[in-house]
Short mmCIF file of C-alpha atoms in Angstrom, two decimals:
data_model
loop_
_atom_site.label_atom_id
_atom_site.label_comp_id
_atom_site.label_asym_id
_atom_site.label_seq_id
_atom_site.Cartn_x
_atom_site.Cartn_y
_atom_site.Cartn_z
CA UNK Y 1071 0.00 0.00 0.00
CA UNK Y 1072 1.71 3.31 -1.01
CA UNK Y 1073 1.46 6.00 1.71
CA UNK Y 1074 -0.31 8.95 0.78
CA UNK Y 1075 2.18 12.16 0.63
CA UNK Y 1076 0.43 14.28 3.81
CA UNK Y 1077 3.65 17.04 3.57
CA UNK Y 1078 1.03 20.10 2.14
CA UNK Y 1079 1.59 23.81 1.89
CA UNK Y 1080 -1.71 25.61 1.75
CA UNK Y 1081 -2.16 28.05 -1.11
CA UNK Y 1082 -5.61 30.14 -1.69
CA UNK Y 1083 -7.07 27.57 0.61
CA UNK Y 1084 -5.72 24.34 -0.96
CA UNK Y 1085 -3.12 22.01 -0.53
CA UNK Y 1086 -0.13 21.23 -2.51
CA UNK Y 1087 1.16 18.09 -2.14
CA UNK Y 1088 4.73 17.57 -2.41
CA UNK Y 1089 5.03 16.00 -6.02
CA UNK Y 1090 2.85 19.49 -7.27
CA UNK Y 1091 5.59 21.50 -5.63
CA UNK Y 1092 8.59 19.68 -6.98
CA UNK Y 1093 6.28 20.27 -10.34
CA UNK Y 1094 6.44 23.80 -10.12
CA UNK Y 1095 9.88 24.23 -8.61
CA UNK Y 1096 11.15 22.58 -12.34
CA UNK Y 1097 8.81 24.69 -13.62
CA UNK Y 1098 10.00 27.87 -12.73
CA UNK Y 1099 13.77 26.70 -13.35
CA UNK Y 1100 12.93 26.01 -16.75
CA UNK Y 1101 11.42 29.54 -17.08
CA UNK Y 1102 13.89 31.48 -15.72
CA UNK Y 1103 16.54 29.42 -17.65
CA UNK Y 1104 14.61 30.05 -20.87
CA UNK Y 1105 13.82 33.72 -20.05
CA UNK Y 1106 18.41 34.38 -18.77
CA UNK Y 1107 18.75 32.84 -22.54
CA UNK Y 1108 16.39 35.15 -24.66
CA UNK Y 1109 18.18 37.80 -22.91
CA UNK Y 1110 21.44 36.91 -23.29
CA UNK Y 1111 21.36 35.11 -26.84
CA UNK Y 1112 18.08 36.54 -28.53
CA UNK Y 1113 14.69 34.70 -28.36
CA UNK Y 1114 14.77 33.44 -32.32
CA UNK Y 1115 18.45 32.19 -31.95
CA UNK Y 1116 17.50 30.01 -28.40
CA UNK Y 1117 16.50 26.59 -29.01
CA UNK Y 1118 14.09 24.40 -26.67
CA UNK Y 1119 17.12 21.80 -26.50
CA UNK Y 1120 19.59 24.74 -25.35
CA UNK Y 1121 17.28 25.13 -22.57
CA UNK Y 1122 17.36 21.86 -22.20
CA UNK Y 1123 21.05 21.67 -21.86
CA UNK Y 1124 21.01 24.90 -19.88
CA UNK Y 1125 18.38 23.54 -17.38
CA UNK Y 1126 20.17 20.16 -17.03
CA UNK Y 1127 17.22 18.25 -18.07
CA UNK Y 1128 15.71 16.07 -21.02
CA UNK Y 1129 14.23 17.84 -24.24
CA UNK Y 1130 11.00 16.27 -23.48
CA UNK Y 1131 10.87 18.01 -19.79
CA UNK Y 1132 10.35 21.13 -21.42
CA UNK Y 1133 8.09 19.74 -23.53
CA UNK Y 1134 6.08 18.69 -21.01
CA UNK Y 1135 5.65 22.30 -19.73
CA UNK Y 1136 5.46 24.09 -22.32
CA UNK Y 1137 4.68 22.62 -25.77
CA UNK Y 1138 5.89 25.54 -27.43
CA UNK Y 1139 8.58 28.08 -27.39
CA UNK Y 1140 5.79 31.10 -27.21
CA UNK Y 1141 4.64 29.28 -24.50
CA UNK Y 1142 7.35 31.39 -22.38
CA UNK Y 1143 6.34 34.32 -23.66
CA UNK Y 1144 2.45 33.95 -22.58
CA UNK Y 1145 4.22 33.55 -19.15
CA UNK Y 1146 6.16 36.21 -18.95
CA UNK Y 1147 3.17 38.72 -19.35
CA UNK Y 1148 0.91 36.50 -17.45
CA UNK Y 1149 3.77 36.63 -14.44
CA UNK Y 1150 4.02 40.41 -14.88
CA UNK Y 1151 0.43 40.69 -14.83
CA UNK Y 1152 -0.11 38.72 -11.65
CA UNK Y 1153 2.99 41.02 -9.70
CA UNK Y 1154 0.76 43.88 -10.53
CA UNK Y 1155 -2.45 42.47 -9.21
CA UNK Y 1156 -0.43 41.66 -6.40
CA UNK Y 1157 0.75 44.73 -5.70
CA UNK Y 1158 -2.32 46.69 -6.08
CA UNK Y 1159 -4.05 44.08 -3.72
CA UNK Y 1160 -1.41 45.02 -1.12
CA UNK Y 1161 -2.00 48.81 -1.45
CA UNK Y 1162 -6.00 47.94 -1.77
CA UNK Y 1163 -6.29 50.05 -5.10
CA UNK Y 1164 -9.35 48.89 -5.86
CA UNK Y 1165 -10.98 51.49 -3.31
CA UNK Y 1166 -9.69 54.22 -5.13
CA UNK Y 1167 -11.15 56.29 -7.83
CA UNK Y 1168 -11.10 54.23 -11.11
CA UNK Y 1169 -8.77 57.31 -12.55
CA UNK Y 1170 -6.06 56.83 -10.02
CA UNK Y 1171 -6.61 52.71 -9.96
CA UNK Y 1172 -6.11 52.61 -14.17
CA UNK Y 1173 -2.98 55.09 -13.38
CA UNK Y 1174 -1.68 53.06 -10.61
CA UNK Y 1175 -1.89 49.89 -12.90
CA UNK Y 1176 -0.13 51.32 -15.37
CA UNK Y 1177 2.50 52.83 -13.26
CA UNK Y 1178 3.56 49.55 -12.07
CA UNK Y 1179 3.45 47.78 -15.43
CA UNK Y 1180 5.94 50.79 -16.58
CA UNK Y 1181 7.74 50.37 -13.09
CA UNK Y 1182 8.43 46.49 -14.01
CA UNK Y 1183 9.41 47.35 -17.40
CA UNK Y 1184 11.63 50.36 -16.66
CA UNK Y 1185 13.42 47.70 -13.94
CA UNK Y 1186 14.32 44.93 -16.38
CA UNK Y 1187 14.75 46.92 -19.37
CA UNK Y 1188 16.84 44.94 -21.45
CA UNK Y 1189 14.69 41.53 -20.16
CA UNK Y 1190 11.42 44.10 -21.34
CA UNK Y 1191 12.82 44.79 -24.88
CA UNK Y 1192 13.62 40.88 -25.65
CA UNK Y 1193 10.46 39.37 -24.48
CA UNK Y 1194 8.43 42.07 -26.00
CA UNK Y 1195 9.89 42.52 -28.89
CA UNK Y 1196 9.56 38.76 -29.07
CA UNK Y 1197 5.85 38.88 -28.60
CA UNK Y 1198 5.00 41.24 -31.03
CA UNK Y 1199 6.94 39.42 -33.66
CA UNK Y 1200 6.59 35.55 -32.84
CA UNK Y 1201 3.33 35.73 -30.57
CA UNK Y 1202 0.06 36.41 -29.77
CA UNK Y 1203 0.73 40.27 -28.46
CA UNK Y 1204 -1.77 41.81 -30.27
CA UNK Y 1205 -4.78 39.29 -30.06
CA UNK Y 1206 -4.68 37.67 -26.42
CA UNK Y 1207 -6.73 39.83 -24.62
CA UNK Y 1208 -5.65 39.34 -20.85
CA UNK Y 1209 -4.46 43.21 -20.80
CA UNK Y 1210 -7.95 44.47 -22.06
CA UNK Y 1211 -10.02 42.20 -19.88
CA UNK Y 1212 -8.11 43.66 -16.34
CA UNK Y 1213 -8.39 47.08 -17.63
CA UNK Y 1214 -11.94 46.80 -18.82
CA UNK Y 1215 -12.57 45.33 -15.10
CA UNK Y 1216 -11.77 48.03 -13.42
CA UNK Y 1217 -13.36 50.22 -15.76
CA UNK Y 1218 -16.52 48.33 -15.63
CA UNK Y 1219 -16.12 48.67 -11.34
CA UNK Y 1220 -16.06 52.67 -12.12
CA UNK Y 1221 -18.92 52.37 -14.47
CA UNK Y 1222 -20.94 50.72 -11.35
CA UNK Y 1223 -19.63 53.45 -9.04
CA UNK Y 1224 -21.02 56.06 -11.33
CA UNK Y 1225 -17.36 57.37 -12.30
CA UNK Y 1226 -17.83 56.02 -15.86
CA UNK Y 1227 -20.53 57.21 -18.63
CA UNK Y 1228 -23.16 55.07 -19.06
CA UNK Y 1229 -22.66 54.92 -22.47
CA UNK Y 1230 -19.07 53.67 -22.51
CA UNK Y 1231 -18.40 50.14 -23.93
CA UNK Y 1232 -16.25 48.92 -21.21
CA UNK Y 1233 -14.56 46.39 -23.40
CA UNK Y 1234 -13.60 48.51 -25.92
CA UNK Y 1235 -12.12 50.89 -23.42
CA UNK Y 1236 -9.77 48.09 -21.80
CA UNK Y 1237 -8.92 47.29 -25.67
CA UNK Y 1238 -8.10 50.74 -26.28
CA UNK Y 1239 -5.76 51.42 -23.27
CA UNK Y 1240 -4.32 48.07 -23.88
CA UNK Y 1241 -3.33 48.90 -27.42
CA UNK Y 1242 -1.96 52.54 -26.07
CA UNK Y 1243 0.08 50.47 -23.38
CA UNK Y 1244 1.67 47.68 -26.16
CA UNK Y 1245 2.06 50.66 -28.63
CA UNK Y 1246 3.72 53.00 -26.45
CA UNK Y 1247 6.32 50.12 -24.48
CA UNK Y 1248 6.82 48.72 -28.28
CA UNK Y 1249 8.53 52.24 -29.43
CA UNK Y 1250 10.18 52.54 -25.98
CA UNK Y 1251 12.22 49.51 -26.58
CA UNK Y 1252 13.18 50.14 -29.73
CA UNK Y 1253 15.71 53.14 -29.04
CA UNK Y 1254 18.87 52.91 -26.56
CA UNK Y 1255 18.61 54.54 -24.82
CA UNK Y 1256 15.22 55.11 -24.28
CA UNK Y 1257 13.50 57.56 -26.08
CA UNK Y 1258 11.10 59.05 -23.22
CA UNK Y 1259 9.77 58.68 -19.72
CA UNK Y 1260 7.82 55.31 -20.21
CA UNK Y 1261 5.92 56.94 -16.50
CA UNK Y 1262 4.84 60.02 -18.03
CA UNK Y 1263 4.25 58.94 -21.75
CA UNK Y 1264 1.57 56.24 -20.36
CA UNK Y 1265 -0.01 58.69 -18.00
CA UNK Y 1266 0.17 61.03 -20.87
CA UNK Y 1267 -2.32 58.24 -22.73
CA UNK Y 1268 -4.60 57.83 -19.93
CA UNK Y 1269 -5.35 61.40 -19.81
CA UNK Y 1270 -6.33 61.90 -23.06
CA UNK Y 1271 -8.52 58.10 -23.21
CA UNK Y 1272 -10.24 60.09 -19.56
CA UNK Y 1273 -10.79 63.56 -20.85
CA UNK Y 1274 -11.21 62.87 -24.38
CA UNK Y 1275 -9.69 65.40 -27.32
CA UNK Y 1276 -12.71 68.02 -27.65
CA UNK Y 1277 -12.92 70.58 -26.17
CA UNK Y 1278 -16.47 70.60 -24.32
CA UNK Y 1279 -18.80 73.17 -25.36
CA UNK Y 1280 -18.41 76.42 -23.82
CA UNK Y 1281 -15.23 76.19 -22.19
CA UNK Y 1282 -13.31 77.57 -25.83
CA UNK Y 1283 -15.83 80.35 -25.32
CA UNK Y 1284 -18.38 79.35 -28.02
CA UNK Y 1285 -21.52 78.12 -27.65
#
């Protein structure tokens, strides 16, 4: 009779038997091994058997966690994605004003990016060119979120598609860290340019009626 594995940790109010956390140790070895070669070597030029060889395991390991080499790019935004949550969980964000919780989101995404620059201007690069940048929608569906908790608060218009709106700051964040990596050094403050963005997706570009003096 094979004794059941009773050493658990307890994450988000589950266990994690010992076998799952030897699982993910591996994995996360294999994704910072993959993620220290696109850096140093260039994502096209990296093979799945140099990480491999790198990681000190069998080709079909990393197989196993990821079936293909975009498969580490998907994880690297997910991961930075997550950090943010995290951090704005920490500092309870989501009691401020929508306007200072979009800004505060896209501070830290700009924070992370600005920190691991040259990391930021592989992977991204990367994505735009090899994966699904552009069309997976993670990005626009936390943004429209916490739009959509502003349009219940009353902050929002009514009439605003909340979808559309995360779609649109999404595109004005990818656009905006996309020409910021490709200049050394870089060509603006990534801080102001994206709260630059926000402003204008807030106010709008008219000016409203009456306040240029007409009518």
């Amino acid at each position: 009779m094979k004794i059941p594995d009773t050493t658990a940790a307890t994450e988000g109010g589950a266990t994690v038997g010992r076998q799952e956390r030897r699982r993910r140790k591996l994995h996360d070895h294999l994704y910072d091994t993959a993620v220290g070669l696109f850096v140093a070597h260039g994502f096209e030029t990296t093979t799945m058997e140099q990480i491999a060889e790198a990681a000190d395991v069998a080709r079909a390991t990393v197989f196993n966690h990821y079936a293909q080499k975009v498969g580490f790019l998907e994880e690297w935004g997910a991961r930075r994605r997550a950090r943010v949550g995290e951090i704005l969980g920490a500092q309870h964000a989501e009691n401020l004003p929508v306007d200072d919780r979009l800004r505060r989101y896209l501070e830290e995404m700009a924070d992370l990016n600005i920190a691991s620059r040259a990391e930021t201007s592989v992977l991204m690069d990367a994505s735009a060119r090899y994966g699904r940048l552009l069309q997976d929608p993670s990005l626009e569906v936390d943004l429209a979120r916490i739009v959509e908790e502003g349009l219940r608060r009353g902050e929002i218009r009514a009439d605003v598609d909340c979808g559309q709106a995360g779609a649109l700051l999404a595109m004005c964040y990818f656009s905006t860290i996309l020409r910021w990596i490709r200049e050394e050094p870089a060509p603006f403050d990534l801080q102001e340019r994206l709260g630059g963005a926000l402003d204008i997706v807030l106010t709008g570009l008219l000016v409203r009626r009456g306040e240029n003096g007409k009518p």
